[in-house]
Short mmCIF file of C-alpha atoms and ligand atoms in Angstrom, two decimals:
data_model
loop_
_atom_site.label_atom_id
_atom_site.label_comp_id
_atom_site.label_asym_id
_atom_site.label_seq_id
_atom_site.Cartn_x
_atom_site.Cartn_y
_atom_site.Cartn_z
CA MET M 238 75.22 133.74 142.24
CA ASN M 239 78.53 135.26 141.44
CA VAL M 240 78.48 138.55 139.58
CA CYS M 241 80.45 141.43 138.26
CA LYS M 242 78.61 144.49 137.04
CA ALA M 243 79.82 147.84 135.82
CA PHE M 244 77.91 150.74 134.36
CA GLY M 245 80.27 152.05 131.75
CA SER M 246 83.50 152.60 133.62
CA LYS M 247 81.81 152.51 136.99
CA VAL M 248 82.23 149.14 138.63
CA VAL M 249 79.43 148.45 141.06
CA LEU M 250 79.60 144.75 141.79
CA SER M 251 82.98 143.08 141.65
CA GLY M 252 82.79 139.38 142.29
CA LEU M 253 79.86 139.42 144.64
CA THR M 254 79.11 135.85 145.63
CA LEU M 255 75.90 135.02 147.33
CA ASP M 256 73.51 132.16 147.55
CA VAL M 257 70.11 131.97 149.11
CA LYS M 258 68.56 128.66 150.03
CA ARG M 259 64.94 127.90 149.36
CA GLY M 260 62.76 129.10 152.21
CA GLU M 261 65.47 131.28 153.66
CA THR M 262 65.19 134.98 154.41
CA LEU M 263 68.37 136.83 153.58
CA VAL M 264 68.88 140.41 154.65
CA LEU M 265 71.23 142.65 152.69
CA MET M 266 72.78 145.63 154.42
CA GLY M 267 75.35 148.09 153.25
CA PRO M 268 76.10 151.76 152.82
CA SER M 269 74.02 153.75 150.37
CA GLY M 270 75.16 153.35 146.79
CA THR M 271 77.02 150.06 147.21
CA GLY M 272 74.78 148.20 144.79
CA LYS M 273 72.14 146.54 146.93
CA SER M 274 69.36 147.49 144.57
CA VAL M 275 71.55 146.55 141.62
CA THR M 276 72.02 143.11 143.17
CA LEU M 277 68.29 142.54 143.44
CA ARG M 278 67.77 143.71 139.87
CA HIS M 279 70.10 140.97 138.72
CA VAL M 280 68.08 138.39 140.54
CA ILE M 281 64.89 139.36 138.74
CA GLY M 282 66.60 139.84 135.41
CA LEU M 283 66.16 143.59 135.04
CA LEU M 284 69.92 143.88 134.66
CA ARG M 285 72.36 141.47 133.03
CA GLN M 286 75.76 140.82 134.53
CA ASP M 287 78.93 141.64 132.62
CA SER M 288 80.58 138.46 133.81
CA GLY M 289 79.88 135.72 136.30
CA ASP M 290 76.51 134.08 136.54
CA VAL M 291 73.18 134.38 138.27
CA TRP M 292 71.05 131.29 138.87
CA VAL M 293 67.47 131.51 140.00
CA GLU M 294 65.37 128.40 140.52
CA GLY M 295 67.61 126.41 138.20
CA HIS M 296 67.59 129.05 135.45
CA ASP M 297 70.72 130.78 134.27
CA MET M 298 69.46 134.35 134.07
CA SER M 299 71.77 135.34 131.25
CA LEU M 300 70.56 132.53 128.99
CA ILE M 301 66.93 132.41 130.01
CA LYS M 302 64.42 132.63 127.17
CA PRO M 303 61.88 135.47 127.29
CA LEU M 304 58.99 133.10 127.80
CA GLU M 305 60.72 131.27 130.65
CA LEU M 306 61.57 134.58 132.25
CA PHE M 307 57.94 135.62 131.91
CA GLU M 308 56.84 132.43 133.68
CA LEU M 309 59.55 132.67 136.32
CA ARG M 310 58.58 136.24 137.17
CA LYS M 311 55.02 135.17 137.81
CA ARG M 312 56.44 133.22 140.73
CA MET M 313 58.45 136.19 141.98
CA GLY M 314 57.48 139.41 143.70
CA TYR M 315 59.50 142.61 143.73
CA LEU M 316 59.04 145.63 145.93
CA PHE M 317 60.70 148.66 144.35
CA GLN M 318 62.55 151.15 146.49
CA GLU M 319 60.20 153.93 145.38
CA GLY M 320 57.11 151.77 145.05
CA ALA M 321 56.99 152.21 141.26
CA LEU M 322 53.21 152.39 141.07
CA ILE M 323 51.61 153.05 137.70
CA ASN M 324 50.70 156.69 138.18
CA TRP M 325 47.53 156.78 136.10
CA MET M 326 45.91 153.80 137.79
CA SER M 327 44.15 153.84 141.14
CA VAL M 328 45.62 152.07 144.16
CA ALA M 329 43.22 149.14 143.77
CA ASP M 330 43.99 148.75 140.07
CA ASN M 331 47.70 148.90 140.77
CA VAL M 332 47.47 146.10 143.27
CA ALA M 333 45.17 144.09 141.02
CA LEU M 334 47.29 144.60 137.90
CA PRO M 335 49.30 141.35 138.08
CA LEU M 336 46.03 139.43 138.45
CA MET M 337 44.23 141.37 135.73
CA GLU M 338 47.02 140.69 133.29
CA ASN M 339 47.95 137.11 134.05
CA SER M 340 45.15 135.29 135.79
CA SER M 341 41.67 134.14 135.02
CA LEU M 342 40.13 135.17 138.34
CA SER M 343 36.75 136.84 138.26
CA ARG M 344 36.31 140.50 139.05
CA SER M 345 34.96 139.83 142.55
CA GLU M 346 37.65 137.30 143.43
CA MET M 347 40.25 139.87 142.44
CA GLU M 348 38.59 142.51 144.58
CA ASP M 349 38.61 140.19 147.56
CA ARG M 350 42.29 139.48 147.13
CA VAL M 351 43.13 143.14 146.71
CA ARG M 352 41.16 144.04 149.81
CA GLU M 353 42.90 141.30 151.77
CA LYS M 354 46.40 142.42 150.73
CA LEU M 355 45.68 146.08 151.34
CA LYS M 356 44.52 145.14 154.83
CA LEU M 357 47.77 143.27 155.44
CA VAL M 358 49.72 146.46 154.77
CA HIS M 359 47.32 148.55 156.90
CA LEU M 360 45.69 150.39 154.04
CA ASP M 361 42.11 149.18 154.50
CA GLY M 362 40.43 152.44 153.62
CA VAL M 363 42.48 153.18 150.56
CA TRP M 364 41.00 152.11 147.23
CA ASP M 365 40.23 154.71 144.58
CA GLU M 366 43.04 157.11 145.41
CA MET M 367 45.63 157.79 142.74
CA PRO M 368 49.34 157.28 143.51
CA GLY M 369 49.89 161.04 143.26
CA GLU M 370 47.48 161.59 146.13
CA ILE M 371 49.05 159.31 148.72
CA SER M 372 52.22 159.66 150.80
CA GLY M 373 55.56 158.03 150.10
CA GLY M 374 55.13 155.49 152.88
CA MET M 375 51.69 154.59 151.58
CA LYS M 376 53.04 154.12 148.05
CA LYS M 377 55.63 151.79 149.45
CA ARG M 378 52.95 149.73 151.14
CA VAL M 379 50.78 149.65 148.01
CA GLY M 380 53.87 148.41 146.16
CA LEU M 381 54.23 145.74 148.83
CA ALA M 382 50.60 144.70 148.42
CA ARG M 383 51.17 144.44 144.67
CA ALA M 384 54.28 142.30 145.20
CA LEU M 385 52.30 139.95 147.46
CA ILE M 386 49.12 139.71 145.43
CA THR M 387 50.18 136.77 143.26
CA GLU M 388 51.40 134.87 146.33
CA PRO M 389 54.88 134.41 144.89
CA GLU M 390 57.46 131.89 146.04
CA LEU M 391 60.38 134.30 145.96
CA ILE M 392 60.03 137.89 147.09
CA LEU M 393 62.61 140.63 146.78
CA TYR M 394 62.07 143.61 149.04
CA ASP M 395 63.99 146.82 148.37
CA GLU M 396 63.84 148.71 151.67
CA PRO M 397 60.35 147.66 152.73
CA ASN M 398 60.35 149.86 155.81
CA ALA M 399 62.27 152.96 154.81
CA GLY M 400 60.14 156.05 155.30
CA LEU M 401 57.56 154.38 157.51
CA ASP M 402 56.75 155.27 161.09
CA PRO M 403 58.14 152.88 163.73
CA GLU M 404 54.82 151.22 164.44
CA ILE M 405 53.94 150.42 160.84
CA SER M 406 57.55 149.62 160.09
CA GLN M 407 57.56 146.97 162.80
CA SER M 408 54.31 145.50 161.59
CA ILE M 409 55.68 145.33 158.05
CA ASN M 410 58.67 143.45 159.46
CA GLU M 411 56.30 141.05 161.15
CA LEU M 412 54.33 140.71 157.93
CA ILE M 413 57.49 139.76 156.03
CA ARG M 414 58.34 137.25 158.72
CA GLU M 415 54.85 135.82 158.70
CA VAL M 416 54.65 135.56 154.91
CA ALA M 417 58.04 133.86 154.89
CA ASP M 418 57.10 131.38 157.60
CA THR M 419 53.59 130.41 156.64
CA LEU M 420 54.12 130.15 152.90
CA LYS M 421 57.72 128.87 153.04
CA ILE M 422 58.79 131.72 150.80
CA THR M 423 62.34 132.60 149.90
CA SER M 424 63.02 136.28 150.51
CA MET M 425 65.75 138.80 150.05
CA VAL M 426 65.34 142.00 152.01
CA ILE M 427 67.35 145.19 151.76
CA THR M 428 67.19 147.28 154.87
CA HIS M 429 69.04 149.83 156.95
CA MET M 430 67.16 148.95 160.11
CA VAL M 431 68.46 146.77 162.86
CA SER M 432 64.91 146.12 164.03
CA CYS M 433 64.16 144.61 160.63
CA VAL M 434 67.24 142.39 160.88
CA ARG M 435 66.10 141.17 164.30
CA THR M 436 62.60 140.35 163.14
CA VAL M 437 62.97 138.89 159.69
CA ALA M 438 66.48 137.63 159.08
CA ASP M 439 67.67 134.05 158.93
CA ARG M 440 70.97 135.33 157.65
CA VAL M 441 72.47 138.76 157.14
CA VAL M 442 75.17 139.96 154.78
CA LEU M 443 76.98 143.26 154.66
CA LEU M 444 77.90 144.48 151.18
CA GLU M 445 80.59 146.97 150.41
CA GLY M 446 82.74 147.70 147.41
CA GLY M 447 80.79 145.19 145.35
CA LYS M 448 81.61 142.30 147.66
CA VAL M 449 80.19 140.52 150.67
CA ILE M 450 82.21 141.45 153.75
CA VAL M 451 80.23 139.80 156.51
CA ASP M 452 77.84 136.88 156.22
CA ALA M 453 76.30 135.59 159.43
CA PRO M 454 73.09 134.71 161.27
CA PRO M 455 71.42 137.78 162.79
CA GLN M 456 72.58 137.45 166.42
CA GLU M 457 76.14 136.78 165.40
CA PHE M 458 75.96 139.55 162.78
CA LEU M 459 74.84 142.17 165.27
CA ASN M 460 77.65 141.25 167.66
CA HIS M 461 80.26 140.64 164.99
CA GLU M 462 83.67 142.12 165.59
CA HIS M 463 84.47 143.07 161.98
CA PRO M 464 85.64 146.70 162.25
CA ARG M 465 83.80 147.84 159.13
CA LEU M 466 80.56 146.38 160.44
CA ARG M 467 81.01 147.96 163.85
CA ARG M 468 81.47 151.33 162.20
CA PHE M 469 78.48 150.73 159.93
CA LEU M 470 76.10 149.82 162.74
CA GLY M 471 77.33 152.52 165.07
CA LYS M 472 78.63 151.90 168.56
CA ASP M 473 75.45 150.70 170.08
CA PRO M 474 72.88 149.15 167.78
CA ASP M 475 69.39 149.62 169.18
CA MET Q 1220 81.97 163.19 112.71
CA ALA Q 1221 79.01 164.62 114.56
CA LEU Q 1222 76.98 164.24 111.40
CA PHE Q 1223 78.04 160.61 111.13
CA ARG Q 1224 77.06 159.95 114.73
CA GLY Q 1225 73.74 161.66 114.07
CA PHE Q 1226 73.01 159.20 111.29
CA ILE Q 1227 73.93 156.19 113.39
CA GLU Q 1228 71.64 157.44 116.14
CA PHE Q 1229 68.92 158.03 113.58
CA ALA Q 1230 69.24 154.53 112.13
CA ARG Q 1231 69.10 153.00 115.59
CA GLY Q 1232 65.98 154.99 116.42
CA LEU Q 1233 64.35 154.02 113.15
CA GLY Q 1234 65.10 150.36 113.76
CA PHE Q 1235 63.51 150.56 117.19
CA GLN Q 1236 60.43 152.30 115.77
CA VAL Q 1237 59.96 149.74 113.01
CA GLY Q 1238 60.36 146.92 115.52
CA LEU Q 1239 57.83 148.56 117.81
CA PHE Q 1240 55.39 148.96 114.94
CA LEU Q 1241 55.64 145.26 114.09
CA GLN Q 1242 55.11 144.36 117.74
CA VAL Q 1243 52.04 146.58 117.86
CA ILE Q 1244 50.59 144.82 114.84
CA ALA Q 1245 51.26 141.47 116.48
CA ARG Q 1246 49.25 142.69 119.52
CA PHE Q 1247 46.12 143.59 117.54
CA PRO Q 1248 44.44 140.35 118.70
CA HIS Q 1249 44.47 141.87 122.22
CA ILE Q 1250 42.11 144.62 121.12
CA PRO Q 1251 38.99 143.13 122.76
CA LYS Q 1252 40.76 142.85 126.11
CA ARG Q 1253 41.97 146.46 125.92
CA ARG Q 1254 38.82 148.03 124.54
CA ALA Q 1255 38.02 150.09 127.61
CA PHE Q 1256 41.47 151.60 127.63
CA ILE Q 1257 41.43 152.15 123.88
CA SER Q 1258 38.19 154.07 124.06
CA SER Q 1259 39.46 156.22 126.91
CA GLN Q 1260 42.56 156.99 124.82
CA LEU Q 1261 40.35 157.76 121.82
CA TYR Q 1262 38.30 160.14 123.87
CA GLY Q 1263 41.46 161.72 125.25
CA ALA Q 1264 43.06 162.13 121.84
CA GLY Q 1265 39.90 163.52 120.24
CA ASN Q 1266 38.39 165.60 122.95
CA LYS Q 1267 41.52 167.53 123.89
CA VAL Q 1268 42.42 168.66 120.39
CA LEU Q 1269 39.11 169.03 118.55
CA HIS Q 1270 38.78 172.74 119.29
CA VAL Q 1271 42.35 173.36 118.15
CA VAL Q 1272 41.75 171.50 114.92
CA LEU Q 1273 38.55 173.43 114.27
CA LEU Q 1274 40.15 176.81 114.88
CA VAL Q 1275 43.36 176.20 112.99
CA SER Q 1276 41.75 174.61 109.95
CA PHE Q 1277 39.15 177.37 109.76
CA VAL Q 1278 41.91 179.96 109.55
CA MET Q 1279 43.93 177.78 107.16
CA GLY Q 1280 40.90 177.74 104.86
CA MET Q 1281 40.63 181.51 105.10
CA VAL Q 1282 44.26 182.05 104.19
CA LEU Q 1283 44.08 179.54 101.38
CA SER Q 1284 40.99 181.17 99.95
CA LEU Q 1285 42.47 184.64 100.16
CA GLN Q 1286 45.85 183.78 98.66
CA THR Q 1287 44.58 181.70 95.77
CA GLY Q 1288 41.53 183.91 95.30
CA LEU Q 1289 43.68 186.97 94.70
CA VAL Q 1290 45.80 185.18 92.11
CA LEU Q 1291 42.72 183.72 90.41
CA ALA Q 1292 41.12 187.17 90.38
CA ASP Q 1293 44.02 188.46 88.28
CA TYR Q 1294 42.84 186.09 85.58
CA GLY Q 1295 39.16 186.72 86.22
CA GLN Q 1296 38.83 183.18 87.58
CA GLN Q 1297 37.86 183.89 91.19
CA ASP Q 1298 34.73 181.76 90.73
CA LYS Q 1299 37.00 178.72 90.89
CA VAL Q 1300 38.25 179.49 94.39
CA GLY Q 1301 35.86 176.93 95.88
CA ILE Q 1302 37.47 174.17 93.86
CA VAL Q 1303 40.98 175.11 94.89
CA VAL Q 1304 40.13 175.36 98.57
CA ALA Q 1305 38.15 172.12 98.69
CA VAL Q 1306 40.71 170.04 96.82
CA THR Q 1307 43.65 171.48 98.71
CA MET Q 1308 42.00 170.97 102.08
CA ALA Q 1309 40.91 167.41 101.35
CA ARG Q 1310 44.14 166.29 99.74
CA GLU Q 1311 46.78 168.11 101.74
CA MET Q 1312 45.98 170.76 104.26
CA GLY Q 1313 43.33 168.89 106.23
CA PRO Q 1314 45.40 165.77 106.94
CA PHE Q 1315 48.61 167.75 107.30
CA THR Q 1316 47.26 170.38 109.68
CA THR Q 1317 45.60 167.71 111.79
CA ALA Q 1318 48.81 165.69 111.90
CA ILE Q 1319 50.93 168.64 112.98
CA ILE Q 1320 48.45 169.47 115.72
CA LEU Q 1321 48.34 165.84 116.86
CA ALA Q 1322 52.14 165.60 116.91
CA ALA Q 1323 52.44 168.75 118.99
CA THR Q 1324 49.70 167.88 121.46
CA VAL Q 1325 48.86 164.19 121.73
CA GLY Q 1326 52.24 162.98 120.46
CA SER Q 1327 54.24 165.08 122.89
CA ALA Q 1328 51.96 163.99 125.72
CA LEU Q 1329 52.49 160.32 124.80
CA ALA Q 1330 56.25 160.72 124.82
CA ALA Q 1331 56.16 162.53 128.15
CA GLU Q 1332 53.82 159.98 129.73
CA LEU Q 1333 55.78 156.94 128.67
CA GLY Q 1334 59.05 158.76 129.29
CA THR Q 1335 58.04 159.48 132.86
CA MET Q 1336 57.15 155.84 133.32
CA ALA Q 1337 60.51 154.82 131.88
CA VAL Q 1338 62.57 157.02 134.18
CA SER Q 1339 60.56 156.30 137.33
CA GLU Q 1340 60.91 152.49 137.29
CA GLU Q 1341 57.26 152.03 136.30
CA LEU Q 1342 58.31 150.22 133.15
CA SER Q 1343 60.59 147.97 135.19
CA ALA Q 1344 57.67 147.35 137.50
CA LEU Q 1345 55.52 146.26 134.57
CA GLU Q 1346 58.32 144.02 133.44
CA VAL Q 1347 58.68 142.24 136.77
CA ILE Q 1348 54.96 141.63 137.08
CA SER Q 1349 55.05 140.11 133.59
CA VAL Q 1350 52.88 142.71 131.93
CA ASP Q 1351 53.43 143.05 128.20
CA LYS Q 1352 54.38 146.71 127.73
CA VAL Q 1353 53.51 146.85 124.06
CA SER Q 1354 50.07 145.37 124.56
CA PHE Q 1355 49.38 147.31 127.73
CA LEU Q 1356 50.77 150.73 126.87
CA VAL Q 1357 51.63 151.12 123.22
CA MET Q 1358 49.05 149.27 121.16
CA PRO Q 1359 45.98 151.05 122.61
CA ARG Q 1360 47.59 154.45 122.09
CA VAL Q 1361 48.64 153.71 118.54
CA LEU Q 1362 45.26 152.32 117.62
CA ALA Q 1363 43.44 155.28 119.17
CA MET Q 1364 45.59 157.65 117.15
CA ILE Q 1365 45.04 155.74 113.88
CA LEU Q 1366 41.29 155.90 114.40
CA MET Q 1367 41.18 159.45 115.68
CA ALA Q 1368 43.30 161.14 113.02
CA PRO Q 1369 40.88 160.63 110.09
CA VAL Q 1370 37.89 161.69 112.19
CA LEU Q 1371 39.63 164.92 113.11
CA THR Q 1372 40.67 165.33 109.48
CA ILE Q 1373 37.04 165.28 108.38
CA PHE Q 1374 36.37 168.11 110.80
CA ALA Q 1375 39.43 169.95 109.52
CA ASP Q 1376 38.41 169.56 105.88
CA THR Q 1377 34.92 170.83 106.62
CA MET Q 1378 36.07 173.78 108.69
CA GLY Q 1379 38.67 174.71 106.11
CA ILE Q 1380 36.09 174.81 103.35
CA VAL Q 1381 33.73 176.84 105.54
CA GLY Q 1382 36.53 179.26 106.42
CA GLY Q 1383 37.41 179.61 102.76
CA GLY Q 1384 33.79 180.27 101.87
CA PHE Q 1385 33.63 183.00 104.44
CA VAL Q 1386 36.59 184.81 102.87
CA ALA Q 1387 35.37 184.11 99.32
CA GLN Q 1388 32.14 185.91 100.06
CA SER Q 1389 33.48 188.79 102.11
CA GLN Q 1390 36.74 189.54 100.30
CA LEU Q 1391 36.46 188.12 96.82
CA GLY Q 1392 32.78 188.69 96.14
CA VAL Q 1393 32.12 185.03 95.28
CA GLY Q 1394 28.60 184.04 96.29
CA SER Q 1395 28.32 181.25 98.82
CA GLN Q 1396 25.95 179.25 96.60
CA LEU Q 1397 28.51 179.21 93.82
CA TYR Q 1398 31.37 178.57 96.22
CA TYR Q 1399 29.81 175.56 97.91
CA ASP Q 1400 28.47 174.09 94.68
CA SER Q 1401 31.86 174.19 93.04
CA ALA Q 1402 33.60 173.00 96.21
CA LEU Q 1403 31.38 169.96 96.59
CA GLU Q 1404 31.41 169.18 92.92
CA SER Q 1405 35.20 169.19 92.79
CA LEU Q 1406 35.35 166.51 95.47
CA GLN Q 1407 33.09 164.10 93.58
CA GLY Q 1408 35.77 162.65 91.31
CA LEU Q 1409 35.92 158.91 91.89
CA GLY Q 1410 38.80 156.76 90.95
CA GLY Q 1411 41.71 154.68 92.03
CA LEU Q 1412 41.25 152.07 94.68
CA LEU Q 1413 37.80 152.72 96.07
CA ALA Q 1414 34.44 153.80 94.69
CA VAL Q 1415 34.23 156.87 96.88
CA PRO Q 1416 35.52 160.36 96.12
CA LYS Q 1417 39.23 159.93 95.70
CA ASP Q 1418 40.35 163.22 97.20
CA VAL Q 1419 38.46 162.47 100.38
CA TYR Q 1420 39.55 158.90 100.96
CA GLY Q 1421 43.08 159.72 99.84
CA GLY Q 1422 43.26 162.40 102.50
CA LEU Q 1423 41.81 160.13 105.13
CA MET Q 1424 44.21 157.34 104.29
CA LYS Q 1425 47.01 159.81 104.64
CA SER Q 1426 45.80 160.88 108.02
CA MET Q 1427 45.66 157.30 109.27
CA VAL Q 1428 49.26 156.79 108.22
CA PHE Q 1429 50.20 160.06 109.91
CA GLY Q 1430 48.43 158.92 113.05
CA ALA Q 1431 50.41 155.69 113.06
CA VAL Q 1432 53.69 157.48 112.40
CA ILE Q 1433 53.18 160.05 115.16
CA SER Q 1434 52.09 157.57 117.78
CA ILE Q 1435 54.81 155.05 117.03
CA ILE Q 1436 57.56 157.67 117.09
CA SER Q 1437 56.23 159.27 120.26
CA CYS Q 1438 55.81 155.98 122.09
CA ALA Q 1439 59.23 154.77 120.97
CA GLU Q 1440 60.92 157.93 122.21
CA GLY Q 1441 59.04 157.72 125.49
CA LEU Q 1442 60.02 154.09 126.08
CA ARG Q 1443 63.65 154.90 125.36
CA ALA Q 1444 63.83 157.85 127.74
CA ARG Q 1445 66.59 157.62 130.35
CA GLY Q 1446 67.78 159.84 133.16
CA GLY Q 1447 65.11 161.73 135.05
CA ALA Q 1448 63.16 164.82 134.07
CA LEU Q 1449 65.88 165.83 131.63
CA GLY Q 1450 65.47 162.56 129.77
CA VAL Q 1451 61.72 163.05 129.56
CA GLY Q 1452 62.24 166.55 128.14
CA ASN Q 1453 64.64 165.20 125.54
CA ALA Q 1454 62.28 162.39 124.60
CA THR Q 1455 59.39 164.80 124.14
CA ARG Q 1456 61.40 167.18 122.01
CA THR Q 1457 62.77 164.39 119.84
CA ALA Q 1458 59.32 162.86 119.47
CA VAL Q 1459 57.73 166.07 118.18
CA ARG Q 1460 60.64 166.93 115.93
CA ASP Q 1461 60.90 163.47 114.40
CA SER Q 1462 57.14 163.14 114.01
CA ILE Q 1463 56.97 166.35 112.00
CA ILE Q 1464 59.93 165.38 109.82
CA ALA Q 1465 58.44 161.94 109.26
CA ILE Q 1466 55.02 163.35 108.38
CA ILE Q 1467 56.51 165.62 105.74
CA ILE Q 1468 58.55 162.83 104.18
CA VAL Q 1469 55.81 160.21 104.36
CA ASN Q 1470 53.35 162.72 102.92
CA TYR Q 1471 55.31 162.96 99.71
CA PHE Q 1472 55.38 159.21 99.24
CA ILE Q 1473 51.68 158.69 99.90
CA THR Q 1474 50.81 161.52 97.54
CA TRP Q 1475 53.03 159.98 94.92
CA PHE Q 1476 51.44 156.59 95.48
CA LEU Q 1477 47.89 157.93 95.23
CA TYR Q 1478 48.26 160.39 92.41
CA GLN Q 1479 51.05 159.00 90.25
CA LYS Q 1480 50.28 159.16 86.58
N1 LIG W 1504 71.08 152.43 135.61
C1 LIG W 1504 72.22 152.86 136.17
N2 LIG W 1504 73.13 153.51 135.43
C2 LIG W 1504 74.29 153.94 135.97
N3 LIG W 1504 74.64 153.76 137.23
C3 LIG W 1504 73.78 153.11 138.03
C4 LIG W 1504 72.53 152.64 137.55
N4 LIG W 1504 71.87 152.04 138.55
C5 LIG W 1504 72.69 152.14 139.63
N5 LIG W 1504 73.83 152.77 139.32
C6 LIG W 1504 74.95 153.03 140.22
O1 LIG W 1504 75.18 151.87 140.95
C7 LIG W 1504 75.50 152.17 142.29
C8 LIG W 1504 74.68 151.31 143.20
O2 LIG W 1504 73.32 151.66 143.10
P1 LIG W 1504 72.20 150.98 143.99
O3 LIG W 1504 70.93 151.62 143.58
O4 LIG W 1504 72.29 149.52 143.87
O5 LIG W 1504 72.59 151.42 145.44
P2 LIG W 1504 71.94 150.93 146.80
O6 LIG W 1504 72.96 150.09 147.46
O7 LIG W 1504 70.62 150.35 146.53
O8 LIG W 1504 71.81 152.29 147.58
P3 LIG W 1504 70.59 152.84 148.48
O9 LIG W 1504 70.76 152.28 149.83
O10 LIG W 1504 70.80 154.32 148.48
O11 LIG W 1504 69.33 152.45 147.80
C9 LIG W 1504 75.28 153.64 142.47
O12 LIG W 1504 76.54 154.24 142.61
C10 LIG W 1504 74.60 154.10 141.24
O13 LIG W 1504 75.12 155.35 140.87
MG1 LIG W 1505 68.68 150.94 146.67
#
């Protein structure tokens, strides 16, 4: 994809060029407010570019017909930065929602799937709670379970481990890795954590000023000499 | 210039509302799938406002009875107060009072609910998991409102007539037997489209239209909300304001349609 995007007079992406191969896990890093979330929103068609083009699975996202987009999104998962749970539905219903709306599974099959995904994100005991009653990190993980429930082929994670404790954060990293490996999924992951880069990345890019500044495999990325990257990661990345 | 911009904004809003209404109609085949949610919305819409409707319409009936009763008494016609109260409640005040109460309570809540979803990415989330927003969020709420408004209106009509009877007896010296006989008799007139008392079904038809208008406007404003809590506040205010304006305007046209000579 190659995009330009401005909100009114505010230019966020200016000629960002990026491509992700099938089965690859790409990690996006960059300072807060550079447009990482905006980039992912273009991929799933929540935002339309001003110029340039975005291609997903052979579809030009600016020309895609509503029905095709509907079908394409069934094959995609998206984890929102804030979880974006439906606040008047219980945790279980939130996770089950994509299945309830677009599949013909029976009630008990759905429950099994929901239970399985909640277990993957370490939320076994949580079921009837409402989103307002659980913590931010838990919401994030419920959002992750919802993104995984349809077993999509392309998953976009917006900061999957921000706000989680180190232990759970690491296991979420491993989960992303595992999902990517076993199901041959294509993923794009936004993160600020070096540990996440180490665990999940096949390739890492650093965004700034609406452009890609560094694009490298994880080991090379972490030892890269680019001055902006060195400053971004700090002197001694953990 | 500001006035001009106001009109453009208004036209854009109206276009969105009409479009939304058509989409809701197109989603009516989904009713069986959404029935659980529709009934919970019905219960919510009815249960939370019934006491308000009862109280307000009771007092409306009292005021109506007192005001018209005093004028009628000047002509020695206070016996007719039952007719005036019953017809006015059934034709106008019942549906109108109910609609205003619904706009201020259920309508504002709809706008705030959907507005909060719009500003907190929940609507985007529904979009990316390929959930049809109109079918999932809007249609059940609109349908619940269309069904609930006439039911509440029946309560309002009844309470208004009872309230009027109370005042007729205590302040105007009109016996309750006479009052209720004349009230019920005045509502018997058949005519027009259906073979049921015209004043009653006319009022109920009105209230269904009001229910549709309020819910569509409130949902539309909610869906269009942008920019955090401030945006939700704006959406709610606009929803209530526009609903009330629309009710008043639509009311004239339905009345004209039903009672034109
Ligand atoms: N809907 C919008 N309207 C106007 N400006 C927006 C909108 N969405 C994002 N922006 C702007 O785009 C820029 C990039 O936002 P984005 O959310 O992509 O940042 P980010 O890289 O994800 O940051 P963070 O790491 O804090 O999540 C920000 O400056 C933001 O103000
Ligand atoms: Mg972000």
